[in-house]
mmCIF file of C-alpha atoms in Angstrom:
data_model
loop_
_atom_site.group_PDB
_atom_site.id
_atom_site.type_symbol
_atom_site.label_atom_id
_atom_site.label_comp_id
_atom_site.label_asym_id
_atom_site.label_seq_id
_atom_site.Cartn_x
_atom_site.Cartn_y
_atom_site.Cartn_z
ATOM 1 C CA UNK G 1 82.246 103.234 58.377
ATOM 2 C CA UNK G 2 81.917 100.752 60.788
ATOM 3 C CA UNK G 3 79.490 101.051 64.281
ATOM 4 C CA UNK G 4 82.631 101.370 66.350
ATOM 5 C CA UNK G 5 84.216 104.287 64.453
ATOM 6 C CA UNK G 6 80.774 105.866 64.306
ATOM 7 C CA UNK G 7 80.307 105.254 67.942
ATOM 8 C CA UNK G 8 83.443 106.995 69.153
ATOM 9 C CA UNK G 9 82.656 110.086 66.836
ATOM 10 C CA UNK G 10 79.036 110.536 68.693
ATOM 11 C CA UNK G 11 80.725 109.919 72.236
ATOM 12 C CA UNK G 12 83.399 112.723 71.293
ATOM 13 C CA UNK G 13 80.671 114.989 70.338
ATOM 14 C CA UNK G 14 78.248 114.262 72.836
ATOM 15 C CA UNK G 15 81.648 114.850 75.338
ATOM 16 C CA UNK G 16 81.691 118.407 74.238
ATOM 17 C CA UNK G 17 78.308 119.173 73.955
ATOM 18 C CA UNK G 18 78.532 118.385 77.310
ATOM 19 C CA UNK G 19 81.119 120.185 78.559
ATOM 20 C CA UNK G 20 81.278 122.817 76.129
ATOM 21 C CA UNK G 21 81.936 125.713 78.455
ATOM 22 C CA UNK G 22 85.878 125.254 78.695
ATOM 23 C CA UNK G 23 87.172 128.775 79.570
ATOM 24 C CA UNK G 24 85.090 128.070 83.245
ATOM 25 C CA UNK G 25 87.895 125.503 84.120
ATOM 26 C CA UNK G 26 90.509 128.657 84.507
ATOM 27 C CA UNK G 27 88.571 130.739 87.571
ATOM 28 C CA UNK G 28 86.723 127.651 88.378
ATOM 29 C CA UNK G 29 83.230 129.028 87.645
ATOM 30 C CA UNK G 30 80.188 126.850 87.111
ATOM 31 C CA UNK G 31 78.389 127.697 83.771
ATOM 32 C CA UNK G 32 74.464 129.414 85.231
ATOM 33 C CA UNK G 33 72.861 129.636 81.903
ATOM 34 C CA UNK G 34 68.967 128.514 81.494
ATOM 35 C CA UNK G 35 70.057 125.394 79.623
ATOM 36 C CA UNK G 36 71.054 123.557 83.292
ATOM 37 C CA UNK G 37 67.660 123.326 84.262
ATOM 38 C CA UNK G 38 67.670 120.273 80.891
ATOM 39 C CA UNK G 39 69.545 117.110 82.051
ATOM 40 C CA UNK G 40 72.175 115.356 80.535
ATOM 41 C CA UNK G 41 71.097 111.926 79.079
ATOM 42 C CA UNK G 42 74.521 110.508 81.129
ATOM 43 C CA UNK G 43 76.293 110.760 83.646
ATOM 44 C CA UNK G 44 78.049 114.139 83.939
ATOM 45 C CA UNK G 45 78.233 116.074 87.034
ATOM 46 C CA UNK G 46 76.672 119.343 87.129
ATOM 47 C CA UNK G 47 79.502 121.121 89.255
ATOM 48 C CA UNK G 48 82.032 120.383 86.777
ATOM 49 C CA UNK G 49 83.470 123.814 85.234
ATOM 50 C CA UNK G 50 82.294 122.961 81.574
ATOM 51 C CA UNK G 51 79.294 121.273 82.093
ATOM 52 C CA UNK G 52 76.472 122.752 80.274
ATOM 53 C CA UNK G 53 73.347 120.988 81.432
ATOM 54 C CA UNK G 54 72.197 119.306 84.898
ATOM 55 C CA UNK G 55 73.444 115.518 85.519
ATOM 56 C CA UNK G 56 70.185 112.936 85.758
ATOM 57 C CA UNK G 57 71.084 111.156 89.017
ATOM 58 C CA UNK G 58 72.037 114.482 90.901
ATOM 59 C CA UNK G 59 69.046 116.324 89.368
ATOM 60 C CA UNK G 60 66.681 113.668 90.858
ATOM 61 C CA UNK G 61 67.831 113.398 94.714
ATOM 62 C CA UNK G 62 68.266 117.473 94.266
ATOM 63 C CA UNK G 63 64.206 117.543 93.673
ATOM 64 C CA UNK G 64 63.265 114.517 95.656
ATOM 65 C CA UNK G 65 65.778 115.674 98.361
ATOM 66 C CA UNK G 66 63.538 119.140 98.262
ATOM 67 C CA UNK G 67 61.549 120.903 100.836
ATOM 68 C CA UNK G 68 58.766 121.013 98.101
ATOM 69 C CA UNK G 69 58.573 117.991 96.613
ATOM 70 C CA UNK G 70 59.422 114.356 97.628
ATOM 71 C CA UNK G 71 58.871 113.164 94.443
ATOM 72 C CA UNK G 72 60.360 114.360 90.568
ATOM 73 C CA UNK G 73 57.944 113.880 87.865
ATOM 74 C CA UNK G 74 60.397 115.994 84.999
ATOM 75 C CA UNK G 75 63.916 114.128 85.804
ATOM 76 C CA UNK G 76 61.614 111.263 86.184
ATOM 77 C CA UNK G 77 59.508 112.247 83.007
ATOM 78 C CA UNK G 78 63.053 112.587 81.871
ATOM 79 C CA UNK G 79 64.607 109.401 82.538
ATOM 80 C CA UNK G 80 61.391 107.611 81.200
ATOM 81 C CA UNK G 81 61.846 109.085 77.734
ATOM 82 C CA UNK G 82 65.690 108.685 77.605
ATOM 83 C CA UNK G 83 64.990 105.335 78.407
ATOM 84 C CA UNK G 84 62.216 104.220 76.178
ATOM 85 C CA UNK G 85 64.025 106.300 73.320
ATOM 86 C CA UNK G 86 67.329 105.117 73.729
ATOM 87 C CA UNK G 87 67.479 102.430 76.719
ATOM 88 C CA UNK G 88 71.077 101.799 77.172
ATOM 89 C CA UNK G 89 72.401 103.274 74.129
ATOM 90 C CA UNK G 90 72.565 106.180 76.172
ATOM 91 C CA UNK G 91 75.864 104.512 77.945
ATOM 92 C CA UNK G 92 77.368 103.319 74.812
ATOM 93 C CA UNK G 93 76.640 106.313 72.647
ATOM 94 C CA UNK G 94 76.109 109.526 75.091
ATOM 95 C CA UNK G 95 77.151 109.614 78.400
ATOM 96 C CA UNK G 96 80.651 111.388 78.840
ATOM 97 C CA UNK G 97 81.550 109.108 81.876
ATOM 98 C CA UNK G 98 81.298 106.203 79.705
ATOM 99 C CA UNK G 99 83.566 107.349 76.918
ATOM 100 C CA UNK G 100 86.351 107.988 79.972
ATOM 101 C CA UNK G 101 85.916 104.935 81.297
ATOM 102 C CA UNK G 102 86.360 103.424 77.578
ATOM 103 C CA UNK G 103 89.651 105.161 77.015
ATOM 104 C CA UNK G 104 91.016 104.615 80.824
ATOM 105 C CA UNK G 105 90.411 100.598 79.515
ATOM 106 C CA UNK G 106 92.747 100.893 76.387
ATOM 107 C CA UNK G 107 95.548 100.936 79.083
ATOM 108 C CA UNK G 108 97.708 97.853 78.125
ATOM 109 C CA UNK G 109 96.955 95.677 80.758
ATOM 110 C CA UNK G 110 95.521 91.674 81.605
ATOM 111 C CA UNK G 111 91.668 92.362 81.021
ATOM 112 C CA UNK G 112 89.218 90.328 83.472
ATOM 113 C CA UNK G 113 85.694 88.971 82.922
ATOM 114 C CA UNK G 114 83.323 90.594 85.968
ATOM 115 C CA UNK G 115 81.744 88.256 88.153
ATOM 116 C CA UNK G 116 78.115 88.295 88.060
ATOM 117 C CA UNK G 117 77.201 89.194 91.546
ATOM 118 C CA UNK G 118 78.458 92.714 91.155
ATOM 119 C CA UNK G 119 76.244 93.056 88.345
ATOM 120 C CA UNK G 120 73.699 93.838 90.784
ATOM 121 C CA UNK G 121 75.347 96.413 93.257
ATOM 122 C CA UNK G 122 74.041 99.189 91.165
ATOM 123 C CA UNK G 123 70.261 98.486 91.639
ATOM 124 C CA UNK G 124 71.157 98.369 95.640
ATOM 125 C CA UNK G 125 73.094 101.390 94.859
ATOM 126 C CA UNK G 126 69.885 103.364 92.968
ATOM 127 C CA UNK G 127 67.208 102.176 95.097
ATOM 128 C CA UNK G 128 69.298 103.226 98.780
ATOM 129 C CA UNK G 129 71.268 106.174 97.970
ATOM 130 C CA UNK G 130 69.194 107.170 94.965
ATOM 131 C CA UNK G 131 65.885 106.608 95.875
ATOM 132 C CA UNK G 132 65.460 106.028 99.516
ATOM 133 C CA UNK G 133 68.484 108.020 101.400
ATOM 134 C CA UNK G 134 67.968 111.848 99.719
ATOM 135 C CA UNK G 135 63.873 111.667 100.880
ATOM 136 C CA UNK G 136 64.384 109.389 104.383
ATOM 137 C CA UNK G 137 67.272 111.334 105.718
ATOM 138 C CA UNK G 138 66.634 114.973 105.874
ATOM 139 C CA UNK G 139 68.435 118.222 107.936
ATOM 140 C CA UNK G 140 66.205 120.409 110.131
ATOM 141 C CA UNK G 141 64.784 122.227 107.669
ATOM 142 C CA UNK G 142 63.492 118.968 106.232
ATOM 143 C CA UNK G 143 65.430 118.988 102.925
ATOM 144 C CA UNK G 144 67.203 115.822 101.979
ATOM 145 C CA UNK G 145 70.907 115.264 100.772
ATOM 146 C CA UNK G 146 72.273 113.900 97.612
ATOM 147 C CA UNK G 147 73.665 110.103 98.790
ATOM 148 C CA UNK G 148 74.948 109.570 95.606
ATOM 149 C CA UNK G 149 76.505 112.362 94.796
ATOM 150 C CA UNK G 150 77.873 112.463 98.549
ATOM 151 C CA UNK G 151 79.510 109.342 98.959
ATOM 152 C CA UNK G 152 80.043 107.832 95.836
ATOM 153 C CA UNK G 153 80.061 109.706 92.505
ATOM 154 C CA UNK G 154 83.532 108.843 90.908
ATOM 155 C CA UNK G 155 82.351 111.465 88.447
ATOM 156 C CA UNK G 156 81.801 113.975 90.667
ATOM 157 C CA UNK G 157 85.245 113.701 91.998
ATOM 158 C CA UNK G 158 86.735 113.779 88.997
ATOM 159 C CA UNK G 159 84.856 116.273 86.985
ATOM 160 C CA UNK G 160 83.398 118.968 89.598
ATOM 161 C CA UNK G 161 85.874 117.628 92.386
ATOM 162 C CA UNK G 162 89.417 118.058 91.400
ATOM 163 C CA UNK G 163 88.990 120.964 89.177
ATOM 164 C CA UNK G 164 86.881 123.246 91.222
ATOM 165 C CA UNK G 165 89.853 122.293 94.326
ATOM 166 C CA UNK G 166 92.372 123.323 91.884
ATOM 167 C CA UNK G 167 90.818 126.566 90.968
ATOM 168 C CA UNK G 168 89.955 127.416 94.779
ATOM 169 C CA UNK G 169 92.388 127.628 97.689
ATOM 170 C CA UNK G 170 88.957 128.053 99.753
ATOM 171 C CA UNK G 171 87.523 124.890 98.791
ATOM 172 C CA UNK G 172 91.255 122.963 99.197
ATOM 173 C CA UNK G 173 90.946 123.947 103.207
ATOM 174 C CA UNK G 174 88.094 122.197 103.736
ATOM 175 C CA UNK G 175 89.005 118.887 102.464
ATOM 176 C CA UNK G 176 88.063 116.434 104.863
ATOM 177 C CA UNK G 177 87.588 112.546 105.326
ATOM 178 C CA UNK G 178 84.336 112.697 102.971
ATOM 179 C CA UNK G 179 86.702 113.751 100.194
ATOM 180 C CA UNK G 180 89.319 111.218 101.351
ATOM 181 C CA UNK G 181 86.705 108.828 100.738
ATOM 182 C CA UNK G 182 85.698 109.991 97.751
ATOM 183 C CA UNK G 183 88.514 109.999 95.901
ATOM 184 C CA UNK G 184 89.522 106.697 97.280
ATOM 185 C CA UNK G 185 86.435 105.299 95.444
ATOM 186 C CA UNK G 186 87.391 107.402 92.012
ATOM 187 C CA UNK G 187 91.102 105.402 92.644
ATOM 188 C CA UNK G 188 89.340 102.228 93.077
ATOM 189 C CA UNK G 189 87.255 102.859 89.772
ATOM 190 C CA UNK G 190 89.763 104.038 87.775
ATOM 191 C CA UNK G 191 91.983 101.020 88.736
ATOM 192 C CA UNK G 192 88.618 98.478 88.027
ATOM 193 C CA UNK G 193 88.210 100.260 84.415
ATOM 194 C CA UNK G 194 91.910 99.074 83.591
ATOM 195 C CA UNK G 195 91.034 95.826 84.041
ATOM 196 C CA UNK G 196 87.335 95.719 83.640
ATOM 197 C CA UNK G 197 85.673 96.713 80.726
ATOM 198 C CA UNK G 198 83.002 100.025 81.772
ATOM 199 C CA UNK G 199 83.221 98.605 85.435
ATOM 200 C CA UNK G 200 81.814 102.000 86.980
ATOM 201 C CA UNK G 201 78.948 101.653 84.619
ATOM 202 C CA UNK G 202 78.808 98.012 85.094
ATOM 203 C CA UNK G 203 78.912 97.839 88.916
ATOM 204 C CA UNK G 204 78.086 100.828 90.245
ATOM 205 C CA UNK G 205 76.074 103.655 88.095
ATOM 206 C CA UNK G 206 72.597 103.891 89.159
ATOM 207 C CA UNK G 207 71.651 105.888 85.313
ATOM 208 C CA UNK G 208 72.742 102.374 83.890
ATOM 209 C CA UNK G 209 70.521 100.338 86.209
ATOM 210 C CA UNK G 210 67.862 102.757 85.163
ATOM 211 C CA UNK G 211 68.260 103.051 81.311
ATOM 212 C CA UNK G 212 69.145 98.437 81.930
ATOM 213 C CA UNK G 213 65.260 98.342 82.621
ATOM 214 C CA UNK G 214 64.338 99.969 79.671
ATOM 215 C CA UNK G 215 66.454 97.624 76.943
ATOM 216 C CA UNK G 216 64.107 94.956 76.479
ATOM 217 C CA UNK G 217 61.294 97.596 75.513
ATOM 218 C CA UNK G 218 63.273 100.584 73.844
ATOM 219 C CA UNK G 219 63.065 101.528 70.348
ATOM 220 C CA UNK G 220 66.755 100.984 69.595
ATOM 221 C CA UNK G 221 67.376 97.686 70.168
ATOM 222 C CA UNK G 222 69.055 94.512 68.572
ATOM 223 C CA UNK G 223 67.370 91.740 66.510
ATOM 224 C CA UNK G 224 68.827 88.684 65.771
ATOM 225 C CA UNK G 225 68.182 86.832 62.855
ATOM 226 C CA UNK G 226 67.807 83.119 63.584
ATOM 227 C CA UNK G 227 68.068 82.136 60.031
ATOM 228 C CA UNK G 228 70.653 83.674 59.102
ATOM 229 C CA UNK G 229 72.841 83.075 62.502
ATOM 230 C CA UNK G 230 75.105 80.433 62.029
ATOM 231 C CA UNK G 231 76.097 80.005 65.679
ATOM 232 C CA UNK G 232 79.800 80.719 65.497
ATOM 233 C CA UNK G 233 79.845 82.562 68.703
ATOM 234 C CA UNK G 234 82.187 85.947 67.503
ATOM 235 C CA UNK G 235 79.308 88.099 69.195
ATOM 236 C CA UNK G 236 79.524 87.068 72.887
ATOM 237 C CA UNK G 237 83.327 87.146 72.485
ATOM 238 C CA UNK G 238 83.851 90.196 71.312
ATOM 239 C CA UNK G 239 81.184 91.699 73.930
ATOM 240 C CA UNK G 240 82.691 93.726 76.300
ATOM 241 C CA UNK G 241 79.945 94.144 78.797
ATOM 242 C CA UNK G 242 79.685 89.842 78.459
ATOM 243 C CA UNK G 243 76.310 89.757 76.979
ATOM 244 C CA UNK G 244 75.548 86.821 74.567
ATOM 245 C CA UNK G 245 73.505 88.670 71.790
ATOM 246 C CA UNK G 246 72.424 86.121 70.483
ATOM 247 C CA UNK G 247 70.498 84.111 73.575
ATOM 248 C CA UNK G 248 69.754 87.454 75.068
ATOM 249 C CA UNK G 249 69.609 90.629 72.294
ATOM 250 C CA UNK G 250 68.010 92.909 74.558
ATOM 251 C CA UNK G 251 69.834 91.816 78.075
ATOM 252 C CA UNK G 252 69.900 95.088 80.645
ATOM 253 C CA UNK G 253 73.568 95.419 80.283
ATOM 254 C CA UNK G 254 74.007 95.414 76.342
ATOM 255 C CA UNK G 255 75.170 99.507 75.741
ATOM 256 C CA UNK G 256 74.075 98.699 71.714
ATOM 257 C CA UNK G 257 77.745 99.388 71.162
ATOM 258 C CA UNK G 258 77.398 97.913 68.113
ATOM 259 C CA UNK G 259 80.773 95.422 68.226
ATOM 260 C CA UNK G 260 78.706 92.166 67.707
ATOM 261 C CA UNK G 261 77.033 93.658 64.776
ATOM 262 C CA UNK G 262 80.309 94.684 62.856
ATOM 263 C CA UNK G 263 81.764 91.144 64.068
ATOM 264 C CA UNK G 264 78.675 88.633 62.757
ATOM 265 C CA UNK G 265 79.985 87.173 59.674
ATOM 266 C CA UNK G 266 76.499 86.572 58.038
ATOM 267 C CA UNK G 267 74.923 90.413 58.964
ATOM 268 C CA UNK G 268 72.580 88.292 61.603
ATOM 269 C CA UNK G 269 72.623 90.529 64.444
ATOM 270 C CA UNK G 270 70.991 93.898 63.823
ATOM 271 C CA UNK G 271 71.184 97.453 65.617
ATOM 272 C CA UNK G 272 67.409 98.989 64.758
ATOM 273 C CA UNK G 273 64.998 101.116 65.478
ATOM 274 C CA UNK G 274 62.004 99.339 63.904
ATOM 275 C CA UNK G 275 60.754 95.621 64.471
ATOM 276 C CA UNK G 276 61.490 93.805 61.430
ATOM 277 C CA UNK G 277 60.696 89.782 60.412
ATOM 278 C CA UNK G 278 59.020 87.368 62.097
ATOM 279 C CA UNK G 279 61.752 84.643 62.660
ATOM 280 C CA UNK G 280 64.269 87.056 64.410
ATOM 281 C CA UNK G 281 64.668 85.584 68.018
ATOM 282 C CA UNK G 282 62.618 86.909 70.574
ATOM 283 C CA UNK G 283 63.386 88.187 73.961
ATOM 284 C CA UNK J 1 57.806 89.932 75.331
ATOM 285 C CA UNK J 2 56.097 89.706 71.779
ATOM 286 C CA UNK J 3 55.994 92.740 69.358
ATOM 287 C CA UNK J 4 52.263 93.143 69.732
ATOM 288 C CA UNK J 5 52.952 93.936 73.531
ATOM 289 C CA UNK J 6 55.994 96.103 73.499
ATOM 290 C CA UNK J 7 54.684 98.916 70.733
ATOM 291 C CA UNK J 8 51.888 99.700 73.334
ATOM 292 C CA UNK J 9 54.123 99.750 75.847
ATOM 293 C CA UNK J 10 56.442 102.378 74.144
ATOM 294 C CA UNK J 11 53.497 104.340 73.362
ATOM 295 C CA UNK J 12 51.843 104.486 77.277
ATOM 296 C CA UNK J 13 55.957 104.946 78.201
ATOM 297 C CA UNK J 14 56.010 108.139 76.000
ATOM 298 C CA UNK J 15 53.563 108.942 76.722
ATOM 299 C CA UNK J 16 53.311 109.397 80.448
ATOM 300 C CA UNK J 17 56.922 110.378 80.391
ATOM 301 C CA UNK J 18 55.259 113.619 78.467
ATOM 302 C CA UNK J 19 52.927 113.904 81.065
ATOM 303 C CA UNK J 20 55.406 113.614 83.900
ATOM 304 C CA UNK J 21 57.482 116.345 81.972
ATOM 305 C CA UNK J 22 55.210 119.058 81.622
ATOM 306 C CA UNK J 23 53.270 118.505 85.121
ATOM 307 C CA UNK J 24 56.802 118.939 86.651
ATOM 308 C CA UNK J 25 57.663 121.900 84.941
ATOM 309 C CA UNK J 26 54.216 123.291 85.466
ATOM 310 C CA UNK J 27 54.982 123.103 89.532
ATOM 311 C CA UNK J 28 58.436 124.727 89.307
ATOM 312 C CA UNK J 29 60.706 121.178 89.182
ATOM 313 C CA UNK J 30 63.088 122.494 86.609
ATOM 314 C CA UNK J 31 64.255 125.552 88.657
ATOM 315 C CA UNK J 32 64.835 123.537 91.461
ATOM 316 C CA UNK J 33 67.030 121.836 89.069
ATOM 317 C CA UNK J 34 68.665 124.647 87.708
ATOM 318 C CA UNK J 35 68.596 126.639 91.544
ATOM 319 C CA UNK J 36 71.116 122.941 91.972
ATOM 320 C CA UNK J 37 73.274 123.176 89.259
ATOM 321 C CA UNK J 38 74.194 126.598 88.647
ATOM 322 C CA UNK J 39 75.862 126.716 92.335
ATOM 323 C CA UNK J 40 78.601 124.652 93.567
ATOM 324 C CA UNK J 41 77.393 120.995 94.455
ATOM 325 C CA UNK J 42 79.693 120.810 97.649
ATOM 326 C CA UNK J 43 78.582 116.809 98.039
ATOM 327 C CA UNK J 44 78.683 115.969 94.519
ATOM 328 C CA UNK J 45 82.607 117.579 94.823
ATOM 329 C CA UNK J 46 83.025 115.719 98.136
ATOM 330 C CA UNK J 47 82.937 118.299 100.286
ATOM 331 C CA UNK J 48 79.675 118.254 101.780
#
């Protein structure tokens, strides 16, 4: 069985692991068991119906955003071990987002190579609305709001958004602008992951741009043997997120998807947990 | 980064991510986190 059969098996199961609580979606309840005080490893929004533990990114700005703390050593505590573990296997593997975004891209359709430049929007995107906006900008009563979750979260929208608006004729009265805005931006993304391969998680996610930092230092990662590479170039074409495994094995934006692996003719590039010879290329 | 660097690194990574773990759960983070996510997140649904 190849990596990208055994990857889509793991991202079905981590789906419903993830939203395992199905029935909620027909009275629109949230699921209020003990296990949402865990978070997710990805991105899954913590007002959706079915979800059965807390999303990272809104768990973090909920705690930072607090009246009693301003700063969240467990989702950060978290996010450290997720990312050491895993780095950004957790995108390719794990997060539920991901896996829609991956199936929203198998739309026939001319697929387009991401210009660089956007690569970057989702560190402004974690440090501002993450980071900065949930702690600077606070009510009255001193507790902070969730940026992310407010004005962008395509996942939100889509998960917690739509379904809880279906289920409640309360909620549907009080759409507003905000949620004309919001689901202008899950259009947008939905539209960009036609063309674009993961292009939430490539331009936008702030989880990504955390777990990215982790990749050259995370357990799972990918060697390249330099002796055995013959330099025929089938891993950086079949890359989806553009990443050239073999100049740069352990780049922020490999997912360790695994398609350059099954693609090397010669078994040269290597998905492992453990740091094998000497003459693999370093970082 | 060379091997001899980045197995250390793991190690302090781990563990301080322990650390930050159990020091946030010993001052009440996780029910803030669960207080969040067991009630209706009107931002994170766009209504907020």
């Amino acid at each position: 069985m190849n990596f990208q059969i055994k990857r889509k098996l793991l991202q079905m199961i981590a789906f419903g692991c993830s939203n395992a609580h199905l029935l909620n979606f027909k009275g629109g309840r949230l699921y209020t068991g003990k296990w949402k005080q865990f978070c997710n490893p990805g991105l899954n929004c913590y007002s959706c119906p079915a979800a059965g533990f807390a999303c990272p990114i809104g768990a973090l700005q909920a705690v930072n955003g607090s009246r009693q703390f301003s700063f969240s050593f467990y989702v950060t505590g978290l996010l450290l071990a997720f990312g050491v573990l895993l780095g950004r296997a957790v995108c390719g593997w794990l997060c539920p987002f991901g896996l829609i975004q991956e199936l929203i891209h198998k739309i026939p359709s001319p697929k387009r190579k991401l210009k660089k430049g956007f690569l970057y929007v989702k560190y402004v995107v974690l440090v501002v609305f993450v980071l900065i906006l949930p702690v600077a900008v606070t009510d009255y009563m001193g507790m902070g709001k969730p940026a992310f979750c407010q004005y962008i979260c395509p996942a939100g929208t889509l998960e917690g958004g739509l379904s809880l608006l279906l289920a409640h004729e309360s909620l549907r009265k009080a759409v507003g602008t905000l949620f004309s805005l919001k689901m202008a931006i899950l259009v947008l993304t939905l539209c960009g992951c036609v063309f674009f391969y993961r292009f939430f998680c490539r331009t936008l996610c702030p989880l990504g741009a955390i777990y990215g930092l982790f990749n050259k230092i995370s357990f799972i990662h990918l060697e390249v043997d330099s002796h055995k590479c013959v330099g025929c170039g089938k891993c950086k074409a079949v890359c989806g997120m553009e990443v050239d495994p073999v100049q740069t094995p352990n780049a922020a934006e490999c997912i360790r998807c695994g398609a350059c692996v099954d693609v090397c003719p010669t078994g040269a590039v290597c998905l492992t947990c453990r740091t094998k010879s000497s003459h693999t290329r370093p970082i | 980064m060379g091997n001899n660097i980045k197995t250390p690194l793991r190690i302090v990574c781990l563990f301080t991510a322990c650390a930050f773990i159990v020091h946030g759960i010993s001052r009440g983070e996780a029910l803030v986190v669960l207080n969040k996510a067991v009630n209706i997140c009107l931002e994170c649904i766009g209504l907020g």
